[in-house]
Amino acid sequence: MSVLEVARDVLAVALLLAGTFLCLTAGLGLLRFPDVLARMHAGTKPQVLGVLLVMVGAAIRLQGWSATWMLLLVAVFQMLTAPVSAHMVSRVAYRRRHVRRDRLLVDELRTGGGGAGDRVYKGDEPADAPPEEPATALAESREEDGRAENGRAEDGVR
Amino acid sequence: MTVVYWAAYGMLGVGAFLALVRLGIGPSLLDRVVATDTLLVIIAAGLAVHAGLERDPTVVPVLVVVSLLAFVGSVSVARYIGGMLVGSADDGQDVGLPEAAEERAARAAEASR
């Protein structure tokens, strides 16, 4: 075994151990942090950096290009999907009041008392969800119904 | 090499166990979603560590599936509960729900101090 191979194995094992250490810190943070946002902060450490370290370590150890490309695919996929799922989960966490507001320094989602009335959110609901402003939509549909009724009545008179 | 095995699988195992504890005690659905996500990432890391240490590339395709599964799971749960919400004009949060259990507990701790 040449010096180069030994150095390569040492580097790979060090990267693997660093990645597994990040997994351990994620578990600790998940258990100890106070609310959903903080737990997400801890839980996403291994999602990007940990997975990257472990993938690079495994790619150094494994022989052959097919395994390397697949590991690269996993790493790229993690980096693409981690922000999307984190964004969705944190937004729902805020709206479902799972956020400790007394611990927030900046709260950009707070709308303030604008007097706009309660409304159903657009953006992350299924396509058959109720309309955005229930009261306005109800008034509009009643108005439309009334217009239809009047039209029919006028037709009857003529 | 044995030391490396023990250290790597030990850290992964403890991390996965702590994530499982969080999955068990909740307290909210989203805590469980985050814990499941982390657990799947730890499983993927464990498979990759196995592949690396044993020089065994057969589990590498499984990694792709596991990482896909974590994303689809958390996004579908988030969409599922996101569709039920009614936003309040007052603070941008859902009107029908009580405040966060964590926040209430913190307030109780403040009051008792």
CSV table of C-alpha atoms in Angstrom, one decimal:
chain,number,residue,atom,x,y,z
A,1,MET,CA,0.0,0.0,0.0
A,2,SER,CA,1.6,3.2,-1.1
A,3,VAL,CA,1.7,6.4,0.8
A,4,LEU,CA,-0.8,8.0,-1.5
A,5,GLU,CA,-3.4,5.3,-0.9
A,6,VAL,CA,-3.0,5.5,2.9
A,7,ALA,CA,-3.4,9.3,2.7
A,8,ARG,CA,-6.5,8.9,0.6
A,9,ASP,CA,-8.1,6.4,3.0
A,10,VAL,CA,-7.3,8.7,6.0
A,11,LEU,CA,-8.9,11.6,4.2
A,12,ALA,CA,-12.0,9.6,3.4
A,13,VAL,CA,-12.4,8.2,6.9
A,14,ALA,CA,-11.9,11.7,8.4
A,15,LEU,CA,-14.7,13.1,6.1
A,16,LEU,CA,-17.0,10.2,7.0
A,17,LEU,CA,-16.4,10.7,10.7
A,18,ALA,CA,-17.1,14.5,10.3
A,19,GLY,CA,-20.4,13.7,8.6
A,20,THR,CA,-21.5,11.3,11.3
A,21,PHE,CA,-20.5,13.8,14.0
A,22,LEU,CA,-22.9,16.3,12.3
A,23,CYS,CA,-25.6,13.6,12.5
A,24,LEU,CA,-25.0,13.3,16.2
A,25,THR,CA,-25.2,17.1,16.7
A,26,ALA,CA,-28.5,17.1,14.8
A,27,GLY,CA,-30.0,14.6,17.1
A,28,LEU,CA,-28.8,16.5,20.2
A,29,GLY,CA,-30.2,19.8,18.8
A,30,LEU,CA,-33.5,18.2,17.9
A,31,LEU,CA,-33.9,17.1,21.5
A,32,ARG,CA,-32.7,20.2,23.3
A,33,PHE,CA,-33.9,23.2,21.2
A,34,PRO,CA,-37.1,25.0,22.3
A,35,ASP,CA,-39.4,25.3,19.2
A,36,VAL,CA,-39.9,24.1,15.7
A,37,LEU,CA,-37.8,26.7,14.0
A,38,ALA,CA,-34.8,26.1,16.2
A,39,ARG,CA,-35.2,22.3,15.8
A,40,MET,CA,-35.2,22.8,12.1
A,41,HIS,CA,-32.0,24.8,12.4
A,42,ALA,CA,-30.4,21.9,14.2
A,43,GLY,CA,-32.0,19.2,12.0
A,44,THR,CA,-30.8,20.6,8.7
A,45,LYS,CA,-27.1,20.6,9.7
A,46,PRO,CA,-26.6,17.0,8.4
A,47,GLN,CA,-29.0,17.6,5.5
A,48,VAL,CA,-26.5,19.7,3.5
A,49,LEU,CA,-23.0,19.7,5.1
A,50,GLY,CA,-23.3,16.3,6.7
A,51,VAL,CA,-24.5,14.6,3.5
A,52,LEU,CA,-21.9,16.4,1.4
A,53,LEU,CA,-19.1,15.3,3.7
A,54,VAL,CA,-20.3,11.7,3.8
A,55,MET,CA,-20.8,11.6,0.1
A,56,VAL,CA,-17.3,12.9,-0.6
A,57,GLY,CA,-15.8,10.4,1.8
A,58,ALA,CA,-17.7,7.5,0.3
A,59,ALA,CA,-16.9,8.7,-3.2
A,60,ILE,CA,-13.2,8.7,-2.3
A,61,ARG,CA,-13.4,5.2,-0.9
A,62,LEU,CA,-15.5,3.6,-3.6
A,63,GLN,CA,-13.9,2.6,-6.9
A,64,GLY,CA,-15.6,3.3,-10.2
A,65,TRP,CA,-17.4,6.3,-11.7
A,66,SER,CA,-21.0,5.0,-11.5
A,67,ALA,CA,-21.1,5.1,-7.7
A,68,THR,CA,-19.5,8.5,-7.7
A,69,TRP,CA,-22.0,10.0,-10.1
A,70,MET,CA,-24.9,8.5,-8.1
A,71,LEU,CA,-23.4,10.0,-4.9
A,72,LEU,CA,-23.1,13.4,-6.7
A,73,LEU,CA,-26.7,13.1,-7.7
A,74,VAL,CA,-27.8,12.5,-4.1
A,75,ALA,CA,-25.8,15.5,-2.9
A,76,VAL,CA,-27.2,17.8,-5.6
A,77,PHE,CA,-30.7,16.6,-4.9
A,78,GLN,CA,-30.3,17.3,-1.2
A,79,MET,CA,-29.1,20.8,-1.9
A,80,LEU,CA,-32.0,21.4,-4.2
A,81,THR,CA,-34.8,20.0,-1.9
A,82,ALA,CA,-33.6,21.1,1.5
A,83,PRO,CA,-34.5,24.8,1.1
A,84,VAL,CA,-37.9,23.9,-0.4
A,85,SER,CA,-39.0,21.6,2.3
A,86,ALA,CA,-37.6,23.9,5.1
A,87,HIS,CA,-39.4,26.9,3.6
A,88,MET,CA,-42.8,25.0,3.5
A,89,VAL,CA,-42.4,23.5,7.0
A,90,SER,CA,-41.4,26.7,8.6
A,91,ARG,CA,-44.2,28.8,7.0
A,92,VAL,CA,-46.7,26.2,8.2
A,93,ALA,CA,-45.1,26.2,11.6
A,94,TYR,CA,-45.5,30.0,11.9
A,95,ARG,CA,-49.1,29.9,10.8
A,96,ARG,CA,-50.0,27.1,13.1
A,97,ARG,CA,-48.5,29.0,16.1
A,98,HIS,CA,-45.7,26.6,16.8
A,99,VAL,CA,-43.2,29.4,16.9
A,100,ARG,CA,-42.0,31.0,20.2
A,101,ARG,CA,-42.7,34.6,19.4
A,102,ASP,CA,-41.1,35.8,22.6
A,103,ARG,CA,-37.8,34.5,21.1
A,104,LEU,CA,-38.0,36.2,17.7
A,105,LEU,CA,-35.9,39.2,17.0
A,106,VAL,CA,-37.5,40.0,13.6
A,107,ASP,CA,-41.0,38.9,12.7
A,108,GLU,CA,-41.6,39.7,9.1
A,109,LEU,CA,-44.7,37.5,8.7
A,110,ARG,CA,-46.7,39.5,11.3
A,111,THR,CA,-49.2,41.5,9.3
A,112,GLY,CA,-50.4,43.9,12.1
A,113,GLY,CA,-53.9,45.0,12.7
A,114,GLY,CA,-54.8,46.2,9.2
A,115,GLY,CA,-58.5,45.5,9.7
A,116,ALA,CA,-58.5,43.4,6.5
A,117,GLY,CA,-60.5,40.7,8.1
A,118,ASP,CA,-59.7,37.0,8.4
A,119,ARG,CA,-58.7,35.3,5.2
A,120,VAL,CA,-57.7,31.9,3.9
A,121,TYR,CA,-54.1,31.7,2.7
A,122,LYS,CA,-53.2,31.4,-0.9
A,123,GLY,CA,-50.0,29.7,-1.8
A,124,ASP,CA,-49.7,26.3,-0.1
A,125,GLU,CA,-53.2,25.0,-0.1
A,126,PRO,CA,-54.7,22.4,-2.4
A,127,ALA,CA,-56.5,23.5,-5.5
A,128,ASP,CA,-60.0,22.9,-4.1
A,129,ALA,CA,-59.4,25.0,-1.0
A,130,PRO,CA,-61.9,27.7,0.0
A,131,PRO,CA,-61.6,31.2,-1.5
A,132,GLU,CA,-59.0,33.7,-0.2
A,133,GLU,CA,-61.5,36.1,1.4
A,134,PRO,CA,-64.5,34.1,2.5
A,135,ALA,CA,-66.7,37.1,3.4
A,136,THR,CA,-66.1,39.0,0.1
A,137,ALA,CA,-66.5,35.8,-2.0
A,138,LEU,CA,-69.8,35.0,-0.3
A,139,ALA,CA,-71.1,38.6,-0.9
A,140,GLU,CA,-70.0,38.4,-4.5
A,141,SER,CA,-71.7,35.0,-5.1
A,142,ARG,CA,-74.9,36.3,-3.5
A,143,GLU,CA,-74.8,39.3,-5.7
A,144,GLU,CA,-74.4,37.1,-8.7
A,145,ASP,CA,-77.3,34.9,-7.6
A,146,GLY,CA,-79.5,37.9,-7.1
A,147,ARG,CA,-78.6,39.2,-10.6
A,148,ALA,CA,-79.5,35.8,-12.1
A,149,GLU,CA,-82.8,35.7,-10.2
A,150,ASN,CA,-83.6,39.2,-11.4
A,151,GLY,CA,-82.8,38.3,-15.0
A,152,ARG,CA,-85.0,35.3,-14.9
A,153,ALA,CA,-87.8,37.3,-13.4
A,154,GLU,CA,-87.5,40.0,-16.1
A,155,ASP,CA,-87.6,37.2,-18.7
A,156,GLY,CA,-90.8,35.9,-17.1
A,157,VAL,CA,-92.4,39.4,-17.3
A,158,ARG,CA,-91.6,39.8,-20.9
B,1,MET,CA,-10.3,0.4,11.6
B,2,THR,CA,-12.5,-1.1,14.3
B,3,VAL,CA,-12.3,2.2,16.2
B,4,VAL,CA,-13.5,4.0,13.1
B,5,TYR,CA,-16.4,1.5,12.7
B,6,TRP,CA,-17.5,2.0,16.3
B,7,ALA,CA,-17.1,5.8,16.3
B,8,ALA,CA,-19.1,6.2,13.0
B,9,TYR,CA,-21.9,3.8,13.7
B,10,GLY,CA,-22.0,4.9,17.3
B,11,MET,CA,-22.5,8.6,16.4
B,12,LEU,CA,-25.0,7.7,13.8
B,13,GLY,CA,-26.9,5.5,16.2
B,14,VAL,CA,-27.1,8.0,19.0
B,15,GLY,CA,-28.2,10.7,16.5
B,16,ALA,CA,-30.9,8.5,15.1
B,17,PHE,CA,-32.0,7.5,18.6
B,18,LEU,CA,-32.3,11.2,19.7
B,19,ALA,CA,-34.3,12.0,16.5
B,20,LEU,CA,-36.6,9.0,17.4
B,21,VAL,CA,-37.1,10.4,20.9
B,22,ARG,CA,-38.1,13.8,19.4
B,23,LEU,CA,-40.4,11.9,17.0
B,24,GLY,CA,-42.0,10.2,19.9
B,25,ILE,CA,-42.5,13.2,22.3
B,26,GLY,CA,-43.6,15.7,19.7
B,27,PRO,CA,-45.2,17.9,20.9
B,28,SER,CA,-46.5,19.2,17.5
B,29,LEU,CA,-47.0,17.5,14.2
B,30,LEU,CA,-44.3,19.7,12.6
B,31,ASP,CA,-41.8,18.6,15.2
B,32,ARG,CA,-42.4,15.1,14.1
B,33,VAL,CA,-42.0,16.1,10.5
B,34,VAL,CA,-38.7,17.7,11.2
B,35,ALA,CA,-37.6,14.6,13.2
B,36,THR,CA,-38.6,12.2,10.5
B,37,ASP,CA,-36.7,14.3,7.9
B,38,THR,CA,-33.6,14.2,10.1
B,39,LEU,CA,-34.0,10.5,10.7
B,40,LEU,CA,-34.1,9.8,7.0
B,41,VAL,CA,-31.0,11.9,6.4
B,42,ILE,CA,-29.2,10.0,9.2
B,43,ILE,CA,-30.3,6.7,7.5
B,44,ALA,CA,-29.0,7.9,4.2
B,45,ALA,CA,-25.7,8.9,5.8
B,46,GLY,CA,-25.5,5.5,7.5
B,47,LEU,CA,-25.9,3.7,4.1
B,48,ALA,CA,-23.2,5.9,2.6
B,49,VAL,CA,-20.9,5.3,5.5
B,50,HIS,CA,-21.5,1.6,5.1
B,51,ALA,CA,-20.8,1.8,1.4
B,52,GLY,CA,-17.6,3.8,2.0
B,53,LEU,CA,-16.2,1.7,4.8
B,54,GLU,CA,-16.9,-1.7,3.1
B,55,ARG,CA,-16.1,-0.5,-0.4
B,56,ASP,CA,-19.5,-1.9,-1.4
B,57,PRO,CA,-21.4,0.2,-4.0
B,58,THR,CA,-24.6,-1.9,-4.0
B,59,VAL,CA,-26.4,0.3,-1.5
B,60,VAL,CA,-25.7,3.5,-3.4
B,61,PRO,CA,-29.0,3.4,-5.5
B,62,VAL,CA,-30.9,3.0,-2.3
B,63,LEU,CA,-29.5,6.4,-1.2
B,64,VAL,CA,-31.2,8.1,-4.1
B,65,VAL,CA,-34.5,6.7,-3.1
B,66,VAL,CA,-34.1,7.5,0.6
B,67,SER,CA,-33.3,11.2,-0.1
B,68,LEU,CA,-36.2,11.5,-2.5
B,69,LEU,CA,-38.5,10.0,0.1
B,70,ALA,CA,-37.5,12.5,2.8
B,71,PHE,CA,-38.4,15.4,0.5
B,72,VAL,CA,-41.7,14.1,-0.7
B,73,GLY,CA,-42.8,13.2,2.9
B,74,SER,CA,-42.1,16.5,4.5
B,75,VAL,CA,-43.5,18.6,1.6
B,76,SER,CA,-46.7,16.6,1.4
B,77,VAL,CA,-47.4,16.8,5.1
B,78,ALA,CA,-46.7,20.6,5.0
B,79,ARG,CA,-49.1,21.0,2.1
B,80,TYR,CA,-51.7,18.9,3.8
B,81,ILE,CA,-51.8,21.0,7.0
B,82,GLY,CA,-51.1,24.2,5.1
B,83,GLY,CA,-54.5,23.8,3.3
B,84,MET,CA,-56.5,23.9,6.5
B,85,LEU,CA,-55.3,27.3,7.7
B,86,VAL,CA,-57.3,30.5,8.1
B,87,GLY,CA,-55.0,33.6,8.4
B,88,SER,CA,-55.9,36.2,11.0
B,89,ALA,CA,-55.5,39.8,10.0
B,90,ASP,CA,-54.1,40.6,13.5
B,91,ASP,CA,-50.8,38.7,13.6
B,92,GLY,CA,-50.6,36.6,10.4
B,93,GLN,CA,-51.1,33.3,12.2
B,94,ASP,CA,-54.1,31.0,12.1
B,95,VAL,CA,-57.1,32.3,13.9
B,96,GLY,CA,-58.6,29.0,15.0
B,97,LEU,CA,-55.7,27.7,16.9
B,98,PRO,CA,-54.3,28.3,20.4
B,99,GLU,CA,-50.8,29.7,20.8
B,100,ALA,CA,-47.8,27.5,20.7
B,101,ALA,CA,-47.7,25.0,23.6
B,102,GLU,CA,-44.0,25.9,23.9
B,103,GLU,CA,-44.8,29.6,24.3
B,104,ARG,CA,-47.5,28.9,26.8
B,105,ALA,CA,-45.1,26.7,28.8
B,106,ALA,CA,-42.5,29.5,28.7
B,107,ARG,CA,-45.0,32.0,29.9
B,108,ALA,CA,-46.0,29.8,32.8
B,109,ALA,CA,-42.3,29.4,33.7
B,110,GLU,CA,-41.9,33.2,33.6
B,111,ALA,CA,-45.0,33.7,35.8
B,112,SER,CA,-43.8,31.1,38.4
B,113,ARG,CA,-40.4,32.7,38.6
